[in-house]
Structure formats: structure tokens, C-alpha cells
Amino acid sequence: MEKVIEVEGLIKTFGETRALDGLDLTVEPGQVHGFLGPNGSGKSTTIRILLGLIRSSGGSARLFGEDPWKNAVALHRRLAYVPGDVNLWPNLTGGETIDMLGSLRGGLDPKRRQELVDRFELDLTKKAQAYSKGNRQKVALIAALATDAELFIFDEPTSGLDPLKEAVFQECVKEITGRGHTILLSSHILGQLEHLANTFTIIRNGKTVETGTLGHLRKLAASAGRDPDSMSLEDLFLSVYAN
Amino acid sequence: MTGFAGTGEAIRFALKRDRLILPLCLAGLIGWMAVYVVSYSGLYATQAELNALYKSVAGNPALIAMTGPTGGLRTLGGATAWESLPVVSILSGVFAMFSVIRHSRAEEEDGRTELLLASGSGRFAPLAAALIVTSAALMLAAVGNVAVLAIADYEVGPSILLSLAILGFGLVITGTTAVFAQVTGKARAARGLVGIVIGISWLLRAIGDTGDGTLTWLSPLGWAQQTKPFWEDHWWPLLMLLAATAITISFAFRLLARRDIGSGLIQPRPGPARASPSILHPLGFSFRLQRGSIVGWTAMLFIYGFAVGAVGDNIESLLESSPTFTEAFASASGDLIDSYFASILTVIAVMGAGFTIAAVLRPHSEESRGRADLLLTAPLGKVRWVSGHVLIAYIASAAMIGLTGLGLGIGLGVATGDYGEVGKLFASGFAQVPAMWLTGSLALLLFGISSRLAPVAWGLLATFILIWTLASFGDIPQWIIDLSPFSHTPAVPAVSLDLTPLLVMTAISAVVTFAGLVLWRRRDLL
């Protein structure tokens, strides 16, 4: 089957800085792919290249087999994105923002929109300037989750949500995979990732360090002389960086 | 007082942050004064030349409305102060507005003030630091201006008065900005309100100076000009400026003491839970973002046009008292009122180009505030998004200057009872459109090259304004005058319409717009 995301040897330089230095990332259809790495390791840069917002300096990045820079608009019809830092228009209410973003995709299903608003308990009549960080994230989440995208790209989507809404987000992720759709989830909440994701890519300094299922990562840890069964994703993550 | 704890650190931080921009602004303010000093002392070296200037300029209502009372033009100092005082004052005011907001409300809006207050600073520290840094910069500029005037051998006493008058207006705007920074929770809105105050200050004295003078005394810019340096040398209006500064600043601190950090005194009201169909379309949404500034600018320019038109009728009575002036003006251009209106339309077009730049650069502020990401990761093309904003900017600019012409015509009609000129003035406004478009397209080109270059467009506009001011008097080289697109617009309705420069400028702006869009498509988002 055609891979949803296929990144090979990706390079991105900003002037003197090398943000990505030969990064690899493969995501198959139906996967929830956890994308891990320390701050500044290149996760968001990779995602911005995949979204066609910035151009790669080398290597290749394919989304549904196509070049995300050249075919951005067509590819965006098939994906939805939630950034970690959601910046909204201060004078627009949450409801107006969701409808406006939905209209760019030909409109949202009103029933689904309402259902998500109820589950996330968002007050739609507040202006964005009065929202907290968590509420701004809810606006972007609802606008994304109400679409029927084939691929969802989440860049630390729940850093401002309370535990109850975090649980709602996890349910939504399961509904997406239940429909057979794909998710790339970048997050620092390792418990969340361990619970949701079935494959992982761990990066460091713009390079892929490990990739595979949790079982595969455990085997790697075992070959390094550790007890694999007791290891959580957090332990694995820390062990990768301890080396 | 613990409320001011940490002001020293906040000042140091502000100075560090502004280590580049602050010296540049200072150089700009002093440099602007130096340009006037150099050009005036070069052009009017002898008393005969000054007398000629006085004869040709004194009593011209267009110039009085635009600049100020012309009584001091018989001396070199008076002539220099006549033009430099209002222009450098307004520039100082604009600087004060940006500087105060940048270090107070903008910081708070971005959440950085919270960090500062949580780490032991008093709640008054950020505003106090913003006010101290801004006033200190204005005072340094005043010292620089005195030095410039002294080096050029201007009389010291009046030079100090001139510099203090400019400083005084800057300080009043500093205090006013501090007040508006408390009232509204948004930096953009606060800047807009202060901009209106500056605009009204100018307008009130324009109407006052061309009428019986009453309204002049309602304007802080009017107070500054009533010092009449090198002419009547009144020092007491400085006290009015000082009092207004003290009142606004203490009022700002009282408001700050009463409000919550992170919001303004005016709380945002709840709005609709569903979007109106008008914003469910990229172009409609872009228009919604621009709507407020379009309405504000259009209203301001229309009112200004109306006011000038209404005053235009006085010209004839003023003419009788200044026959030389009539000769000079009328022989050059035929109808006197028409050439008056033509020069007014140019001024408004140059000011209106400020709107064009701001509107064209709207995607730039969306990009730097991180809002473009949400739009451009939806199926909305980069070029389609930006060209929508550019289209709105171009259409609104044209409508705005056309309506200004209409305002002139209606104002004149109200004053004279004769509405015969309305159509002609309405049409004349549109002659200014290509130059505004060209300015806008250059802003787009800069934005297309890089996000960081986009603000240079404002420097471009400042240059055009400077060229325009100098060109209306001096013998500056033609090639410099030709650098500004506004120099190429035929002065209708005073002269017959020559379409060639307008078509050429429209074509150039189309090409530059296209180039800007191509570059934008090819570059990375921030």
C-alpha cells in the first residue's frame, strides 16, 4: 500500500544552522505514529516541510506520494493540522473561527461540529483574545477533528488541555483510527504516546535515532543489556538519550 | 513604592531590546530637522530670497492648513521652524506612540509582562520604563535638534524654544498613548486610537489656523505651533504641553492601578457562536480583517476632504490681501482653487498610501503572528490568500482617495452653495490612485523577498513624504523628485489630465505586484 508519509535523508538549513540533517520518517496508512525528540530536535521543522509551509534543502519528503511543496493545496484537502501554539484572530469568536476554517474545506458537518463542541465543552461565543491557551487549542482541534481528513498532523496538540479534555482527545484519536485514517502525533506527553501510538520515530539533532514499534524499541533496549518488559516509553526515550 | 519595583531592570531590558531601533529613530528625528536646516539655509541665504519666499507663501490657505501660520517666514529661523515644527512634532508623536506601546501594551498582550510581574517587578514598572525610555529618547532628540540649529548658526534662544515645542508635543502623545494602552487590551487598537488623536490634533489646528483660530487651542499641536519660535517667541504654551503630559501620565497610572493585568479596561464582549456567511470565503474573511481600518481611514480622509473643501471658499477673500501670491499661483496653473485642491489631493494620497502599505502588509502581520499557518495548511493557496488582501488594499485605496475628492467637492458646495465642482473633484481624486498602488506594490515586493524586509516599506513612504515636502519649496535635483511616484501624478484638477504617467505607473505596479507574488510563492513561511 502507498505510504502516507515518506521522508528520506531530509535536510533543512536556516542560514548557518542545520535544523534537519538527514532525517527519515515513514508512516503507513492507519498508523498512529508517535514523533519524539527533545526541544529543538527538528520535529516542527519536519512537520512544516510536510505541510508545504517551508521548502526542504535536500533529501526527499513525500505525502501520499506527492511533493508537499508543489502540491500543497491538493494535499491539504486530504489532511488536517493542529499546531502546538494556536494563534487565533483576537476579534473573532471561537464559533466564527471554526466555521471560517471549516469553510476553507467546503464546510463542516453541523452535527459533528456540535458534538465536538459539547465533548470539549468550548464556549463558542467568546472572542479569541479572551481564550486561554487550552481553549485556543480546543478551537483548532474542533476545526480539525470535524473534518474527514485522511491524515491528521498533531504537533503537541494537547499541551494546554486539562486531563478530562485530554481523555476526550484520546477518544477522538481512537475514532480516527477506527475509520482507518492516519495520525502523525508529535508530543512530549510520553504516557499519552505510549497509550495511543503503535509506531514511533525518535529523533535527535535533526536525525532519526530509532524507529519502529514499542516492541521493536524494547528489543533494541534488550540488546543493550536492559530488561525490556519493565521498560515504559519514557524509560526507552531516556535510554536513547543516555547513550 | 513597591509598585515601581523593578523599573530599573525594565528600563535596561527595553534599552537592550531597542539597542538598534532606538538610535535609528533618534537619528531619524534629528536628521529630519537637519534636512530642513540645511535646505532652508541653503535656499534662503539672503534676505531678498526670504522676502520672495514670504511673498509667495504667506497667506496661502493651503499651506497654512497643511503646515501652519506663515507670519514668521520673513526670517530664516521662522521659515525653518514653520515647516520643521509640525512635521518633526508629528514624527516625534508617531515615534512616542510606537515606543510606548511596544514596551507596555504589546509586551502585555504577548504575555511577557506576566513573567516580569511574577518575578518580583511592581505592576507599574513596565509602563514606567516605557515612559522613561520614550521621554528620554525625545529629550535626547531635542538636545540633538538644538545642536543642529546651533551648528547652523541659528539664534540659540528660539532654537531651544523650537526644540522644546517639538519635545512637548512628543511628550503629550507619550502620555496619551499611556492612557490608551490601559483602555484597550490590544496594541493594534491602542495604536489606532493614538493615530486618530494625532490626526485630530493636526486637523483641529488646520481648521483653526485657516479660520478664527479657536480650534487651534484645542490641539496640542496647535499649542506647540503657537510658541512661534524665531517670530513672536511665546514660551508659555510649553506650560500647556507640560500640563497635558502630566495629566495624561498620572491618569494612565490611575487606570493601571484599577485594571487587571493582561486585559484592558474595555472587556471584549461575547459574539456570535456561528459565523456570518460573509466570512465563509477567503476574500470575505480577509475583508473582515481589513474592514475596521478601511472604515476608519475612509472616514478620516473624507472628513478631512470635507473640511478643506469648506475652507477652500475662504481663498478668494485671502487672495485680495495678497496680490503677489495670486499672481504667482494663478499664472502658474490657471485656476487658484483648483491648484489648491490638487496639492491637497497629493497630500492626502501620500497619507493614504500609509493605508495602502498597511493593508498590503496585512499578510505579513498574519504571518509574523503565526496565524497564517492555520489558513495555509487548509486548502488555500499562498498566492490566492495574499492576492486577496492586495486586491482589497488596492480597491479600498482607490475608493478612499476618490471619496476624499468627493468630500472636497461637497465641502466646497456646502460653503458656496454651488455643487458644480463635485463631479470634477471626485474624478480628480482617482488620478492619485496609480501612485498609491505603486507604493503598495513595492511593499508587497519587499514582503515577497522576505518577511523581515517588509517593514522597510514604511521607510519608503517616509522618503516619499520627505521628497514631497522638499519638492514643494526647494531647488532639489529633479532626479530626486522623480524617485517618488507622487511626483509623476498630474496635478489635476489644476492642469489637464495627462493619462500617460498614470498608465505607466499602473503598468509598473502590476508588474511589481506580480513579481512580489511570485517571490512570495517561492519563499518559506516564517
Short mmCIF file of C-alpha atoms in Angstrom, two decimals, chain B residues 24-318:
data_model
loop_
_atom_site.label_atom_id
_atom_site.label_comp_id
_atom_site.label_asym_id
_atom_site.label_seq_id
_atom_site.Cartn_x
_atom_site.Cartn_y
_atom_site.Cartn_z
CA LEU B 24 17.95 54.79 14.30
CA CYS B 25 14.80 56.62 15.39
CA LEU B 26 16.86 59.28 17.14
CA ALA B 27 18.99 59.72 14.05
CA GLY B 28 15.78 59.95 12.01
CA LEU B 29 14.22 62.64 14.20
CA ILE B 30 17.39 64.74 14.38
CA GLY B 31 18.23 64.02 10.75
CA TRP B 32 14.83 65.22 9.64
CA MET B 33 15.43 68.53 11.41
CA ALA B 34 18.90 68.70 9.86
CA VAL B 35 17.42 68.27 6.39
CA TYR B 36 15.19 71.29 6.95
CA VAL B 37 18.03 73.32 8.40
CA VAL B 38 20.36 72.52 5.52
CA SER B 39 17.81 73.02 2.78
CA TYR B 40 16.36 76.23 4.18
CA SER B 41 19.70 77.84 4.98
CA GLY B 42 20.91 76.82 1.51
CA LEU B 43 17.86 78.10 -0.32
CA TYR B 44 17.22 81.27 1.59
CA ALA B 45 20.67 82.63 2.32
CA THR B 46 19.80 86.28 1.70
CA GLN B 47 17.04 88.49 3.00
CA ALA B 48 15.88 89.10 -0.57
CA GLU B 49 15.28 85.40 -1.05
CA LEU B 50 13.41 85.24 2.24
CA ASN B 51 11.25 88.17 1.21
CA ALA B 52 10.47 86.39 -2.04
CA LEU B 53 9.53 83.27 -0.10
CA TYR B 54 7.33 85.30 2.20
CA LYS B 55 5.58 86.95 -0.71
CA SER B 56 4.89 83.67 -2.48
CA VAL B 57 3.87 81.67 0.56
CA ALA B 58 2.44 83.91 3.25
CA GLY B 59 -1.32 83.81 3.41
CA ASN B 60 -1.65 80.74 1.16
CA PRO B 61 -4.52 78.93 2.87
CA ALA B 62 -3.47 75.51 1.54
CA LEU B 63 -0.06 75.86 3.09
CA ILE B 64 -1.45 77.33 6.29
CA ALA B 65 -3.85 74.41 6.59
CA MET B 66 -1.15 71.90 5.88
CA THR B 67 1.73 73.39 7.83
CA GLY B 68 0.81 76.34 10.00
CA PRO B 69 0.67 80.13 10.34
CA THR B 70 3.05 81.80 7.93
CA GLY B 71 3.76 85.01 9.84
CA GLY B 72 7.34 84.06 10.70
CA LEU B 73 8.55 83.47 7.17
CA ARG B 74 10.46 86.76 6.94
CA THR B 75 13.41 85.32 8.86
CA LEU B 76 15.42 82.19 8.16
CA GLY B 77 14.67 80.83 11.64
CA GLY B 78 10.96 81.50 11.27
CA ALA B 79 10.85 79.83 7.88
CA THR B 80 12.72 76.78 9.12
CA ALA B 81 10.53 76.50 12.21
CA TRP B 82 7.38 76.95 10.15
CA GLU B 83 7.86 73.67 8.36
CA SER B 84 10.05 71.69 10.74
CA LEU B 85 7.95 72.25 13.86
CA PRO B 86 4.76 70.48 12.76
CA VAL B 87 6.48 67.76 10.74
CA VAL B 88 9.10 66.82 13.33
CA SER B 89 6.46 67.11 16.07
CA ILE B 90 4.20 64.60 14.33
CA LEU B 91 7.16 62.30 13.68
CA SER B 92 8.07 62.54 17.38
CA GLY B 93 4.46 61.73 18.25
CA VAL B 94 4.44 58.69 15.97
CA PHE B 95 7.74 57.55 17.48
CA ALA B 96 6.35 58.02 21.00
CA MET B 97 3.23 56.04 20.11
CA PHE B 98 5.19 53.07 18.75
CA SER B 99 7.73 53.15 21.55
CA VAL B 100 5.27 53.33 24.46
CA ILE B 101 3.00 50.61 23.04
CA ARG B 102 5.97 48.40 22.19
CA HIS B 103 7.18 48.40 25.77
CA SER B 104 3.83 48.36 27.56
CA ARG B 105 0.68 47.03 25.92
CA ALA B 106 2.37 44.89 23.25
CA GLU B 107 4.50 43.18 25.89
CA GLU B 108 1.43 42.56 27.99
CA GLU B 109 -0.57 41.26 25.05
CA ASP B 110 2.15 38.74 24.29
CA GLY B 111 2.18 37.58 27.90
CA ARG B 112 5.70 38.74 28.73
CA THR B 113 4.59 41.32 31.31
CA GLU B 114 3.11 38.50 33.35
CA LEU B 115 6.53 36.83 33.54
CA LEU B 116 8.09 40.08 34.65
CA LEU B 117 5.48 40.78 37.33
CA ALA B 118 5.67 37.22 38.60
CA SER B 119 9.39 37.57 39.12
CA GLY B 120 9.08 40.48 41.52
CA SER B 121 8.52 43.57 39.41
CA GLY B 122 5.86 46.03 40.54
CA ARG B 123 2.79 46.43 38.36
CA PHE B 124 3.79 49.98 37.41
CA ALA B 125 7.31 49.03 36.34
CA PRO B 126 6.67 48.17 32.66
CA LEU B 127 4.67 51.35 31.98
CA ALA B 128 7.12 53.49 33.95
CA ALA B 129 10.01 52.02 31.97
CA ALA B 130 8.19 52.56 28.67
CA LEU B 131 7.52 56.20 29.57
CA ILE B 132 11.05 56.87 30.82
CA VAL B 133 12.71 55.30 27.78
CA THR B 134 10.41 57.15 25.39
CA SER B 135 10.68 60.54 27.10
CA ALA B 136 14.43 60.21 27.44
CA ALA B 137 14.70 59.48 23.73
CA LEU B 138 12.54 62.51 22.93
CA MET B 139 14.69 64.68 25.19
CA LEU B 140 17.85 63.45 23.52
CA ALA B 141 16.29 64.28 20.16
CA ALA B 142 15.54 67.78 21.47
CA VAL B 143 19.16 68.22 22.56
CA GLY B 144 20.25 66.98 19.13
CA ASN B 145 17.92 69.44 17.41
CA VAL B 146 19.27 72.35 19.45
CA ALA B 147 22.79 71.26 18.49
CA VAL B 148 21.89 71.03 14.80
CA LEU B 149 20.36 74.51 14.87
CA ALA B 150 23.32 75.91 16.83
CA ILE B 151 25.84 74.47 14.40
CA ALA B 152 23.97 76.14 11.55
CA ASP B 153 24.20 79.48 13.43
CA TYR B 154 20.56 79.85 14.34
CA GLU B 155 19.80 82.03 17.35
CA VAL B 156 20.10 79.92 20.49
CA GLY B 157 17.04 81.06 22.49
CA PRO B 158 14.44 80.43 19.78
CA SER B 159 16.24 77.24 18.77
CA ILE B 160 15.68 75.92 22.27
CA LEU B 161 12.05 77.05 22.15
CA LEU B 162 11.52 75.26 18.82
CA SER B 163 13.08 72.05 20.13
CA LEU B 164 11.09 72.22 23.35
CA ALA B 165 7.84 72.72 21.44
CA ILE B 166 8.56 69.58 19.42
CA LEU B 167 9.53 67.75 22.60
CA GLY B 168 6.34 68.96 24.30
CA PHE B 169 4.09 67.54 21.59
CA GLY B 170 6.02 64.25 21.71
CA LEU B 171 5.51 64.09 25.47
CA VAL B 172 1.77 64.79 25.22
CA ILE B 173 1.47 61.88 22.77
CA THR B 174 3.61 59.77 25.13
CA GLY B 175 1.08 60.39 27.90
CA THR B 176 -1.91 59.93 25.60
CA THR B 177 -0.52 56.61 24.39
CA ALA B 178 -0.05 55.51 28.01
CA VAL B 179 -3.76 56.18 28.62
CA PHE B 180 -4.97 54.28 25.55
CA ALA B 181 -2.64 51.40 26.40
CA GLN B 182 -4.71 50.96 29.56
CA VAL B 183 -8.08 51.38 27.92
CA THR B 184 -7.79 48.72 25.24
CA GLY B 185 -6.32 45.24 25.59
CA LYS B 186 -4.82 45.25 22.12
CA ALA B 187 -1.68 47.00 20.91
CA ARG B 188 -3.09 47.46 17.40
CA ALA B 189 -6.25 49.09 18.68
CA ALA B 190 -4.29 51.36 21.03
CA ARG B 191 -2.03 52.50 18.18
CA GLY B 192 -5.08 53.13 16.02
CA LEU B 193 -6.65 55.34 18.69
CA VAL B 194 -3.46 57.34 19.23
CA GLY B 195 -3.15 57.72 15.46
CA ILE B 196 -6.62 59.25 15.45
CA VAL B 197 -5.62 61.65 18.25
CA ILE B 198 -2.58 62.78 16.24
CA GLY B 199 -4.76 63.15 13.15
CA ILE B 200 -7.37 65.18 15.01
CA SER B 201 -4.69 67.39 16.59
CA TRP B 202 -3.48 68.24 13.13
CA LEU B 203 -6.97 68.70 11.72
CA LEU B 204 -8.16 70.98 14.55
CA ARG B 205 -5.26 73.34 14.09
CA ALA B 206 -5.62 73.20 10.31
CA ILE B 207 -9.20 74.39 10.61
CA GLY B 208 -8.34 76.82 13.42
CA ASP B 209 -5.36 78.33 11.60
CA THR B 210 -7.37 78.97 8.45
CA GLY B 211 -10.36 80.26 10.41
CA ASP B 212 -10.68 82.39 13.53
CA GLY B 213 -8.12 80.35 15.49
CA THR B 214 -10.42 78.98 18.20
CA LEU B 215 -9.96 75.31 17.30
CA THR B 216 -6.18 75.68 17.28
CA TRP B 217 -6.32 75.99 21.04
CA LEU B 218 -7.98 72.59 21.35
CA SER B 219 -5.00 70.88 19.72
CA PRO B 220 -1.66 70.07 21.41
CA LEU B 221 -0.02 70.50 18.01
CA GLY B 222 -1.64 73.93 17.90
CA TRP B 223 -0.11 74.75 21.29
CA ALA B 224 3.32 73.71 20.07
CA GLN B 225 2.96 75.92 16.99
CA GLN B 226 1.69 78.87 18.99
CA THR B 227 5.15 79.16 20.57
CA LYS B 228 6.01 80.80 17.22
CA PRO B 229 9.80 80.39 17.54
CA PHE B 230 12.02 82.97 15.78
CA TRP B 231 8.99 85.17 15.38
CA GLU B 232 7.00 86.00 18.49
CA ASP B 233 8.78 83.55 20.82
CA HIS B 234 5.99 82.66 23.25
CA TRP B 235 7.23 80.33 25.96
CA TRP B 236 4.00 79.92 27.88
CA PRO B 237 2.29 77.37 25.55
CA LEU B 238 5.01 74.99 26.71
CA LEU B 239 3.27 75.00 30.09
CA MET B 240 0.08 73.73 28.44
CA LEU B 241 2.02 70.90 26.83
CA LEU B 242 3.68 70.09 30.12
CA ALA B 243 0.38 70.12 31.99
CA ALA B 244 -1.27 67.84 29.43
CA THR B 245 1.66 65.45 29.71
CA ALA B 246 1.44 65.35 33.50
CA ILE B 247 -2.33 64.89 33.47
CA THR B 248 -2.33 62.07 30.90
CA ILE B 249 0.54 60.21 32.57
CA SER B 250 -0.95 60.36 36.05
CA PHE B 251 -4.32 59.35 34.62
CA ALA B 252 -2.70 56.36 32.89
CA PHE B 253 -1.17 55.18 36.18
CA ARG B 254 -4.52 55.58 37.96
CA LEU B 255 -6.18 53.44 35.28
CA LEU B 256 -3.38 50.88 35.52
CA ALA B 257 -3.88 50.65 39.27
CA ARG B 258 -7.52 49.73 38.74
CA ARG B 259 -7.40 47.21 35.92
CA ASP B 260 -6.39 43.55 35.64
CA ILE B 261 -3.05 42.67 34.08
CA GLY B 262 -3.49 41.10 30.66
CA SER B 263 -6.65 42.92 29.72
CA GLY B 264 -7.82 46.44 29.01
CA LEU B 265 -10.45 48.45 30.83
CA ILE B 266 -12.81 47.61 28.00
CA GLN B 267 -13.51 43.89 28.10
CA PRO B 268 -14.24 42.08 24.84
CA ARG B 269 -17.93 41.30 24.59
CA PRO B 270 -19.20 37.86 23.61
CA GLY B 271 -20.04 37.44 19.94
CA PRO B 272 -21.94 35.05 17.69
CA ALA B 273 -21.45 31.27 18.01
CA ARG B 274 -21.91 30.87 14.26
CA ALA B 275 -20.05 32.77 11.57
CA SER B 276 -21.97 35.02 9.23
CA PRO B 277 -21.83 33.79 5.63
CA SER B 278 -19.79 36.88 4.71
CA ILE B 279 -16.61 35.43 6.24
CA LEU B 280 -17.10 31.89 4.98
CA HIS B 281 -15.00 32.71 1.95
CA PRO B 282 -11.27 33.61 1.86
CA LEU B 283 -11.84 37.03 0.30
CA GLY B 284 -14.73 37.81 2.64
CA PHE B 285 -12.65 36.79 5.62
CA SER B 286 -9.72 38.96 4.51
CA PHE B 287 -12.11 41.86 4.07
CA ARG B 288 -13.44 41.33 7.59
CA LEU B 289 -9.88 41.63 8.94
CA GLN B 290 -9.32 44.85 6.99
CA ARG B 291 -12.76 46.32 7.48
CA GLY B 292 -12.05 48.34 10.61
CA SER B 293 -9.05 50.13 9.19
CA ILE B 294 -10.77 50.73 5.84
CA VAL B 295 -13.75 52.35 7.53
CA GLY B 296 -11.53 54.40 9.86
CA TRP B 297 -9.22 55.68 7.14
CA THR B 298 -12.06 56.42 4.72
CA ALA B 299 -13.99 58.36 7.34
CA MET B 300 -10.90 60.31 8.37
CA LEU B 301 -9.90 61.23 4.82
CA PHE B 302 -13.44 62.08 3.79
CA ILE B 303 -13.88 64.38 6.79
CA TYR B 304 -10.54 65.98 6.07
CA GLY B 305 -11.51 66.48 2.44
CA PHE B 306 -14.81 67.97 3.51
CA ALA B 307 -13.12 70.34 5.99
CA VAL B 308 -10.57 71.51 3.45
CA GLY B 309 -13.25 71.93 0.81
CA ALA B 310 -15.35 74.02 3.16
CA VAL B 311 -12.37 76.24 3.96
CA GLY B 312 -11.41 76.45 0.28
CA ASP B 313 -14.03 79.09 -0.20
CA ASN B 314 -12.07 81.49 2.01
CA ILE B 315 -9.29 81.52 -0.51
CA GLU B 316 -10.73 84.28 -2.55
CA SER B 317 -11.03 86.64 0.39
CA LEU B 318 -7.48 85.82 1.42
#
